[in-house]
Short mmCIF file of C-alpha atoms and ligand atoms in Angstrom, two decimals:
data_model
loop_
_atom_site.label_atom_id
_atom_site.label_comp_id
_atom_site.label_asym_id
_atom_site.label_seq_id
_atom_site.Cartn_x
_atom_site.Cartn_y
_atom_site.Cartn_z
CA UNK D 1210 49.57 -62.03 10.61
CA UNK D 1211 48.33 -65.29 9.26
CA UNK D 1212 45.05 -66.07 9.92
CA UNK D 1213 44.90 -69.59 11.82
CA UNK D 1214 41.14 -70.19 11.09
CA UNK D 1215 41.61 -70.48 7.77
CA UNK D 1216 44.49 -72.64 8.14
CA UNK D 1217 44.34 -76.25 6.08
CA UNK D 1218 46.56 -78.94 6.52
CA UNK D 1219 47.72 -82.15 4.44
CA UNK D 1220 46.35 -85.46 5.73
CA UNK D 1221 46.83 -88.70 4.65
CA UNK D 1222 43.55 -89.84 3.28
CA UNK D 1223 44.66 -93.41 1.55
CA UNK D 1224 47.69 -95.64 1.58
CA UNK D 1225 48.88 -98.27 -1.22
CA UNK D 1226 51.84 -100.40 -1.50
CA UNK D 1227 53.58 -102.57 -3.92
CA UNK D 1228 55.97 -105.22 -3.74
CA UNK D 1229 57.46 -107.76 -6.01
CA UNK D 1230 56.96 -111.28 -5.57
CA UNK D 1231 60.41 -112.56 -6.04
CA UNK D 1232 61.68 -112.90 -2.15
CA UNK D 1233 65.83 -112.73 -1.67
CA UNK D 1234 66.79 -114.39 1.69
CA UNK D 1235 70.21 -114.35 3.36
CA UNK D 1236 70.66 -117.51 2.37
CA UNK D 1237 71.00 -117.06 -1.07
CA UNK D 1238 73.38 -114.20 -0.28
CA UNK D 1239 75.06 -117.14 1.10
CA UNK D 1240 75.81 -119.06 -2.18
CA UNK D 1241 76.80 -115.69 -4.09
CA UNK D 1242 79.06 -113.38 -2.18
CA UNK D 1243 81.42 -114.08 1.02
CA UNK D 1244 78.36 -113.61 3.86
CA UNK D 1245 76.46 -115.44 6.62
CA UNK D 1246 72.60 -115.52 7.63
CA UNK D 1247 73.90 -114.52 10.91
CA UNK D 1248 76.19 -111.15 10.15
CA UNK D 1249 73.55 -109.52 8.22
CA UNK D 1250 70.64 -110.20 10.83
CA UNK D 1251 72.99 -108.81 13.92
CA UNK D 1252 74.62 -105.99 12.02
CA UNK D 1253 71.42 -104.70 9.63
CA UNK D 1254 68.17 -107.02 11.22
CA UNK D 1255 67.23 -107.90 7.57
CA UNK D 1256 66.12 -111.30 6.76
CA UNK D 1257 64.42 -110.86 3.43
CA UNK D 1258 64.21 -108.60 0.69
CA UNK D 1259 62.19 -108.35 -2.45
CA UNK D 1260 63.64 -108.12 -6.52
CA UNK D 1261 61.88 -106.76 -10.02
CA UNK D 1262 62.39 -109.42 -12.20
CA UNK D 1263 60.85 -107.57 -14.81
CA UNK D 1264 60.16 -103.89 -15.61
CA UNK D 1265 61.29 -100.59 -13.79
CA UNK D 1266 60.96 -98.42 -11.36
CA UNK D 1267 57.64 -96.85 -12.47
CA UNK D 1268 56.38 -100.12 -12.27
CA UNK D 1269 56.81 -100.55 -8.77
CA UNK D 1270 54.78 -96.57 -8.38
CA UNK D 1271 52.24 -97.83 -10.44
CA UNK D 1272 51.52 -100.74 -8.53
CA UNK D 1273 51.58 -98.84 -5.23
CA UNK D 1274 49.15 -96.12 -6.95
CA UNK D 1275 46.88 -99.03 -8.35
CA UNK D 1276 46.51 -100.38 -4.57
CA UNK D 1277 45.81 -96.94 -3.44
CA UNK D 1278 43.17 -96.59 -5.95
CA UNK D 1279 41.65 -99.78 -5.07
CA UNK D 1280 41.55 -99.45 -1.34
CA UNK D 1281 39.66 -95.77 -1.34
CA UNK D 1282 37.25 -93.50 -3.69
CA UNK D 1283 39.69 -92.29 -5.63
CA UNK D 1284 39.67 -92.06 -9.64
CA UNK D 1285 42.45 -91.52 -11.60
CA UNK D 1286 41.19 -88.37 -13.22
CA UNK D 1287 40.63 -86.68 -9.53
CA UNK D 1288 44.40 -86.67 -8.87
CA UNK D 1289 46.06 -83.19 -9.61
CA UNK D 1290 49.70 -83.86 -8.82
CA UNK D 1291 51.80 -87.31 -8.55
CA UNK D 1292 55.39 -86.96 -7.02
CA UNK D 1293 57.34 -89.55 -7.46
CA UNK D 1294 60.27 -89.91 -5.02
CA UNK D 1295 63.28 -92.00 -6.26
CA UNK D 1296 66.94 -92.57 -6.93
CA UNK D 1297 66.17 -95.01 -9.29
CA UNK D 1298 64.07 -93.70 -12.14
CA UNK D 1299 63.24 -95.22 -15.42
CA UNK D 1300 65.35 -93.19 -17.93
CA UNK D 1301 66.74 -89.57 -16.74
CA UNK D 1302 63.87 -88.27 -18.95
CA UNK D 1303 61.12 -88.27 -19.52
CA UNK D 1304 59.97 -87.97 -15.57
CA UNK D 1305 59.29 -91.14 -14.14
CA UNK D 1306 55.99 -89.72 -12.92
CA UNK D 1307 54.48 -89.01 -16.57
CA UNK D 1308 55.31 -93.10 -17.44
CA UNK D 1309 53.12 -93.45 -14.17
CA UNK D 1310 50.69 -90.80 -15.06
CA UNK D 1311 50.26 -92.48 -18.05
CA UNK D 1312 49.69 -96.20 -16.73
CA UNK D 1313 46.93 -95.03 -14.59
CA UNK D 1314 45.21 -92.78 -16.57
CA UNK D 1315 45.60 -89.49 -14.30
CA UNK D 1316 44.84 -87.85 -17.17
CA UNK D 1317 43.90 -84.51 -15.19
CA UNK D 1318 47.52 -84.59 -13.21
CA UNK D 1319 50.82 -83.00 -13.67
CA UNK D 1320 53.88 -84.12 -11.48
CA UNK D 1321 57.74 -84.85 -11.28
CA UNK D 1322 60.34 -86.97 -9.60
CA UNK D 1323 62.19 -85.87 -6.56
CA UNK D 1324 65.27 -86.50 -5.62
CA UNK D 1325 66.48 -87.28 -2.45
CA UNK D 1326 67.88 -90.69 -2.05
CA UNK D 1327 66.39 -92.10 1.07
CA UNK D 1328 65.09 -88.92 2.73
CA UNK D 1329 62.75 -88.85 -0.36
CA UNK D 1330 59.83 -90.05 0.90
CA UNK D 1331 59.93 -86.93 3.71
CA UNK D 1332 61.08 -84.10 1.41
CA UNK D 1333 58.19 -85.10 -1.49
CA UNK D 1334 55.34 -85.15 1.64
CA UNK D 1335 56.73 -81.69 2.60
CA UNK D 1336 56.28 -80.74 -1.00
CA UNK D 1337 53.06 -82.16 -1.66
CA UNK D 1338 51.98 -81.16 1.60
CA UNK D 1339 52.70 -77.47 0.53
CA UNK D 1340 51.13 -77.80 -2.58
CA UNK D 1341 47.66 -78.85 -0.28
CA UNK D 1342 48.74 -75.95 2.40
CA UNK D 1343 48.58 -73.07 -0.47
CA UNK D 1344 44.73 -73.81 -1.52
CA UNK D 1345 46.55 -74.81 -5.11
CA UNK D 1346 45.70 -78.32 -5.33
CA UNK D 1347 43.19 -81.45 -3.62
CA UNK D 1348 44.59 -84.52 -4.47
CA UNK D 1349 48.26 -84.80 -4.06
CA UNK D 1350 49.92 -88.59 -4.74
CA UNK D 1351 53.18 -89.05 -3.52
CA UNK D 1352 55.28 -91.91 -3.85
CA UNK D 1353 57.94 -93.65 -2.68
CA UNK D 1354 59.72 -95.90 -5.35
CA UNK D 1355 63.20 -97.51 -5.39
CA UNK D 1356 64.11 -100.85 -7.86
CA UNK D 1357 67.53 -100.70 -5.42
CA UNK D 1358 68.18 -103.79 -7.83
CA UNK D 1359 69.16 -101.93 -10.89
CA UNK D 1360 72.14 -100.19 -9.25
CA UNK D 1361 73.24 -102.94 -7.08
CA UNK D 1362 76.66 -105.00 -7.33
CA UNK D 1363 75.63 -108.57 -6.95
CA UNK D 1364 79.38 -109.11 -6.12
CA UNK D 1365 79.81 -106.21 -3.53
CA UNK D 1366 79.01 -107.90 0.23
CA UNK D 1367 79.36 -104.65 1.43
CA UNK D 1368 76.22 -103.00 -0.37
CA UNK D 1369 74.33 -106.30 -2.04
CA UNK D 1370 72.84 -107.58 1.02
CA UNK D 1371 71.24 -104.21 2.09
CA UNK D 1372 68.69 -102.78 -0.73
CA UNK D 1373 65.36 -104.16 -1.85
CA UNK D 1374 63.12 -103.17 -4.47
CA UNK D 1375 59.60 -101.64 -3.70
CA UNK D 1376 57.28 -98.53 -3.50
CA UNK D 1377 54.89 -97.23 -0.99
CA UNK D 1378 52.27 -94.26 -1.89
CA UNK D 1379 50.03 -91.81 0.05
CA UNK D 1380 47.25 -89.24 -1.10
CA UNK D 1381 47.18 -86.07 0.57
CA UNK D 1382 44.21 -83.91 0.92
CA UNK D 1383 43.29 -80.63 2.35
CA UNK D 1384 41.39 -80.76 5.90
CA UNK D 1385 40.24 -77.58 8.08
CA UNK D 1386 40.76 -79.95 10.99
CA UNK D 1387 44.38 -79.05 11.62
CA UNK D 1388 44.78 -81.14 14.63
CA UNK D 1389 45.67 -83.87 11.85
CA UNK D 1390 47.93 -84.29 8.91
CA UNK D 1391 51.52 -83.17 8.28
CA UNK D 1392 52.01 -80.70 11.78
CA UNK D 1393 55.86 -79.64 11.26
CA UNK D 1394 58.79 -80.68 9.30
CA UNK D 1395 62.73 -80.06 10.05
CA UNK D 1396 64.83 -81.13 6.50
CA UNK D 1397 68.40 -80.95 5.70
CA UNK D 1398 70.73 -81.09 3.23
CA UNK D 1399 74.61 -81.32 3.70
CA UNK D 1400 77.04 -81.70 0.65
CA UNK D 1401 80.03 -82.55 2.43
CA UNK D 1402 78.65 -85.94 3.03
CA UNK D 1403 78.66 -86.41 -1.25
CA UNK D 1404 81.66 -88.75 -1.05
CA UNK D 1405 80.14 -91.37 1.50
CA UNK D 1406 77.31 -92.88 -0.84
CA UNK D 1407 76.71 -92.23 -4.13
CA UNK D 1408 76.79 -93.81 -7.66
CA UNK D 1409 79.43 -92.09 -9.62
CA UNK D 1410 79.08 -92.99 -13.19
CA UNK D 1411 76.00 -92.64 -15.30
CA UNK D 1412 75.60 -88.84 -15.57
CA UNK D 1413 77.10 -85.27 -16.79
CA UNK D 1414 79.90 -85.55 -14.50
CA UNK D 1415 80.94 -89.37 -15.87
CA UNK D 1416 78.82 -90.20 -18.68
CA UNK D 1417 78.26 -93.97 -19.37
CA UNK D 1418 80.94 -95.41 -21.31
CA UNK D 1419 82.96 -98.22 -21.50
CA UNK D 1420 85.25 -97.41 -18.97
CA UNK D 1421 82.78 -96.16 -16.03
CA UNK D 1422 81.00 -99.74 -16.53
CA UNK D 1423 84.29 -101.26 -16.56
CA UNK D 1424 85.46 -99.57 -13.41
CA UNK D 1425 81.59 -100.52 -11.75
CA UNK D 1426 80.58 -96.78 -11.41
CA UNK D 1427 76.81 -97.78 -12.09
CA UNK D 1428 76.73 -99.26 -9.03
CA UNK D 1429 75.69 -98.14 -5.32
CA UNK D 1430 78.92 -97.18 -3.39
CA UNK D 1431 78.57 -96.79 -0.08
CA UNK D 1432 81.11 -95.97 3.02
CA UNK D 1433 79.65 -97.79 5.61
CA UNK D 1434 81.12 -97.21 8.88
CA UNK D 1435 81.14 -93.53 7.81
CA UNK D 1436 77.62 -93.14 6.68
CA UNK D 1437 76.84 -95.29 9.86
CA UNK D 1438 78.46 -92.84 12.40
CA UNK D 1439 76.31 -90.03 11.01
CA UNK D 1440 73.34 -91.70 10.21
CA UNK D 1441 73.07 -92.54 13.79
CA UNK D 1442 73.88 -89.06 15.13
CA UNK D 1443 71.67 -87.32 12.39
CA UNK D 1444 68.66 -89.46 12.59
CA UNK D 1445 68.33 -89.75 16.54
CA UNK D 1446 69.04 -85.58 17.01
CA UNK D 1447 66.90 -84.03 14.12
CA UNK D 1448 63.88 -87.00 15.52
CA UNK D 1449 64.71 -85.46 19.31
CA UNK D 1450 64.94 -81.77 17.41
CA UNK D 1451 60.91 -82.24 15.75
CA UNK D 1452 60.15 -83.69 19.30
CA UNK D 1453 60.93 -80.66 21.50
CA UNK D 1454 59.36 -78.03 18.64
CA UNK D 1455 56.19 -79.59 19.13
CA UNK D 1456 56.76 -80.01 22.72
CA UNK D 1457 55.90 -83.62 22.31
CA UNK D 1458 57.49 -86.39 24.82
CA UNK D 1459 57.72 -89.82 24.64
CA UNK D 1460 54.32 -90.74 26.02
CA UNK D 1461 52.56 -88.44 23.33
CA UNK D 1462 54.08 -90.24 20.66
CA UNK D 1463 52.14 -93.75 18.84
CA UNK D 1464 55.12 -94.47 16.58
CA UNK D 1465 58.36 -93.43 15.39
CA UNK D 1466 58.21 -94.48 11.52
CA UNK D 1467 61.89 -94.86 11.15
CA UNK D 1468 63.64 -95.45 7.23
CA UNK D 1469 65.00 -98.56 7.48
CA UNK D 1470 68.41 -98.53 6.36
CA UNK D 1471 70.02 -100.11 9.50
CA UNK D 1472 68.35 -101.85 12.80
CA UNK D 1473 71.13 -100.46 15.23
CA UNK D 1474 70.47 -96.70 13.59
CA UNK D 1475 66.97 -97.55 14.15
CA UNK D 1476 67.11 -98.56 17.60
CA UNK D 1477 69.79 -96.02 18.51
CA UNK D 1478 67.11 -93.46 17.62
CA UNK D 1479 64.50 -94.96 19.52
CA UNK D 1480 66.61 -94.80 22.42
CA UNK D 1481 67.48 -91.02 21.95
CA UNK D 1482 63.75 -90.20 21.91
CA UNK D 1483 62.84 -92.17 24.92
CA UNK D 1484 60.50 -94.73 23.30
CA UNK D 1485 60.29 -98.37 23.71
CA UNK D 1486 60.46 -101.03 20.69
CA UNK D 1487 57.27 -101.94 20.41
CA UNK D 1488 56.49 -98.15 19.55
CA UNK D 1489 59.11 -98.30 16.26
CA UNK D 1490 57.48 -99.46 12.97
CA UNK D 1491 60.16 -102.28 11.50
CA UNK D 1492 59.79 -103.91 8.34
CA UNK D 1493 63.27 -103.91 7.49
CA UNK D 1494 63.44 -107.73 8.64
CA UNK D 1495 61.46 -108.23 5.37
CA UNK D 1496 62.35 -105.45 2.92
CA UNK D 1497 65.66 -104.39 3.58
CA UNK D 1498 66.53 -101.07 2.84
CA UNK D 1499 63.68 -99.88 -0.24
CA UNK D 1500 65.01 -96.47 -0.50
CA UNK D 1501 62.58 -93.80 -0.90
CA UNK D 1502 59.64 -96.78 -0.03
CA UNK D 1503 60.62 -97.63 3.36
CA UNK D 1504 58.45 -95.09 5.52
CA UNK D 1505 55.42 -95.17 3.07
CA UNK D 1506 55.47 -99.16 3.68
CA UNK D 1507 55.42 -99.12 7.16
CA UNK D 1508 52.36 -96.93 7.51
CA UNK D 1509 50.70 -98.68 5.09
CA UNK D 1510 51.53 -102.17 6.70
CA UNK D 1511 50.77 -100.63 10.12
CA UNK D 1512 47.58 -99.04 8.84
CA UNK D 1513 46.16 -102.80 7.28
CA UNK D 1514 47.14 -104.60 10.58
CA UNK D 1515 45.00 -102.52 12.31
CA UNK D 1516 47.59 -100.74 14.60
CA UNK D 1517 46.75 -97.09 13.75
CA UNK D 1518 44.55 -94.86 14.62
CA UNK D 1519 42.77 -91.38 14.21
CA UNK D 1520 45.19 -88.93 16.14
CA UNK D 1521 47.81 -91.61 16.96
CA UNK D 1522 51.12 -88.76 17.09
CA UNK D 1523 53.83 -89.90 14.62
CA UNK D 1524 57.42 -89.01 14.16
CA UNK D 1525 58.73 -89.86 10.58
CA UNK D 1526 62.40 -89.84 10.31
CA UNK D 1527 65.20 -90.65 7.71
CA UNK D 1528 69.14 -90.33 6.50
CA UNK D 1529 70.83 -90.66 3.14
CA UNK D 1530 73.09 -89.75 1.13
CA UNK D 1531 74.02 -86.41 0.30
CA UNK D 1532 73.66 -85.93 2.95
CA UNK D 1533 70.23 -85.77 3.59
CA UNK D 1534 67.92 -85.97 6.64
CA UNK D 1535 65.20 -84.89 8.45
CA UNK D 1536 62.19 -85.41 10.41
CA UNK D 1537 58.43 -84.61 10.11
CA UNK D 1538 55.41 -84.82 12.64
CA UNK D 1539 52.74 -86.46 11.49
CA UNK D 1540 49.55 -87.13 13.23
CA UNK D 1541 47.33 -90.13 11.70
CA UNK D 1542 44.30 -88.58 9.85
CA UNK D 1543 42.22 -92.22 8.80
CA UNK D 1544 39.90 -94.64 10.93
O1 UT7 R 303 70.24 -95.89 3.45
C1 UT7 R 303 70.92 -94.52 3.46
C2 UT7 R 303 71.78 -94.36 4.72
N1 UT7 R 303 72.91 -95.45 5.33
C3 UT7 R 303 73.11 -96.52 5.96
O2 UT7 R 303 72.23 -95.65 6.95
C4 UT7 R 303 73.84 -97.50 6.09
C5 UT7 R 303 75.13 -97.15 7.51
N2 UT7 R 303 75.47 -98.47 7.57
C6 UT7 R 303 75.31 -99.29 7.85
O3 UT7 R 303 73.86 -99.78 8.45
C7 UT7 R 303 76.50 -100.15 8.49
O4 UT7 R 303 77.59 -99.74 8.25
C8 UT7 R 303 76.74 -101.96 7.08
C9 UT7 R 303 75.63 -102.49 7.45
C10 UT7 R 303 76.49 -101.27 6.09
C11 UT7 R 303 77.88 -102.45 7.88
O5 UT7 R 303 78.14 -102.83 9.19
P1 UT7 R 303 79.29 -102.31 9.83
O6 UT7 R 303 78.89 -102.95 11.63
O7 UT7 R 303 79.39 -101.22 10.08
O8 UT7 R 303 80.24 -102.93 9.28
P2 UT7 R 303 81.73 -103.16 8.50
O9 UT7 R 303 81.38 -101.99 7.22
O10 UT7 R 303 82.52 -101.95 9.81
O11 UT7 R 303 82.55 -104.41 8.95
C12 UT7 R 303 82.92 -104.98 9.82
C13 UT7 R 303 83.35 -106.47 8.79
C14 UT7 R 303 84.44 -106.13 7.72
O12 UT7 R 303 85.32 -106.92 8.61
P3 UT7 R 303 87.04 -106.58 8.41
O13 UT7 R 303 87.53 -105.19 7.67
O14 UT7 R 303 86.77 -106.17 9.88
O15 UT7 R 303 87.67 -107.46 8.19
C15 UT7 R 303 83.99 -106.18 6.62
O16 UT7 R 303 84.58 -106.53 5.74
O17 UT7 R 303 82.13 -106.82 8.49
C16 UT7 R 303 82.47 -107.51 7.02
N3 UT7 R 303 81.46 -107.18 6.18
C17 UT7 R 303 81.02 -108.42 5.83
N4 UT7 R 303 81.17 -109.64 6.68
C18 UT7 R 303 80.22 -110.27 6.09
C19 UT7 R 303 80.86 -105.89 5.42
N5 UT7 R 303 79.75 -106.91 4.63
C20 UT7 R 303 79.84 -108.00 5.13
C21 UT7 R 303 78.80 -108.71 4.88
N6 UT7 R 303 79.13 -110.01 5.71
N7 UT7 R 303 77.68 -108.51 4.43
#
């Protein structure tokens, strides 16, 4: 029998974010591909996204963790584990987590990269929380970071308008107050979706060659319509499932915190959950789809705007390549 008296929850006790200064607005895309502002806004909800001009994903992640440290009592030496959720690691190896560890001077930590595409943050949050709940570690930093501009084909109007660069981090710490923190997660993978959204080249399947580059295999490919169909259903189903499993009604929920891939997918999920748009965190208009960074970026911005309070029930939900998808019930733990 589990002893609930000794149960430890993992709570978010600090947040941080980094977005590059360079803004690419929809007008810019009108100048490079056959598209227009109205189409982009009505089909996706995106108005702007950011682009990192110099540097790599580790620089985004480092910026987010430095911001987190500046806004908390955490010192780099106290960090036990760094988990970097990303699909755009600086290199295949070493892990981006090592580069970030060295940049921030987290001299007592270990860590690793986690690859789960747009569900990366949710999967990394669950992983980091398990380290805390087991009692093995006290301070786990989970960062979602992606330099999507490094794998976007800026001649492909189907994908180039969608993605942006950003990173955002949370600190997980133990609490014996089991009314707060990460309460539950339902996470899924289904590899039968592997042909709808991928980057074919550069890996062990198709090692980089003149041919892979000539065939543009180092860029994102997405069958948008196919992904849209399963994402709408998948994200809504799992969000409703996590609500039911935790006896939550729409009135109990302070916010849906959705992965920001498409405003229409987000609206459909909120509708199925029975919640109104004022209870949905949105920043897709400013940043586009930043893959692993979208959910913590929302949490950081809404917390800093004074819109989140301790005890708020949040449903975090994501859907991405793989397919990977899931939803978590998180009770906010900061005043
Ligand atoms: O984050 C990971 C998971 N990814 C997602 O969740 C993304 C899911 N998919 C989507 O969000 C949407 O499918 C897109 C935003 C990618 C595309 O929207 P859509 O409403 O599904 O458009 P579509 O692909 O069905 O294209 C409709 C039309 C096509 O023209 P025709 O064939 O009807 O003549 C496209 O060629 O829109 C055209 N089109 C564009 N037109 C102007 C596609 N991209 C553009 C563009 N500007 N940028």
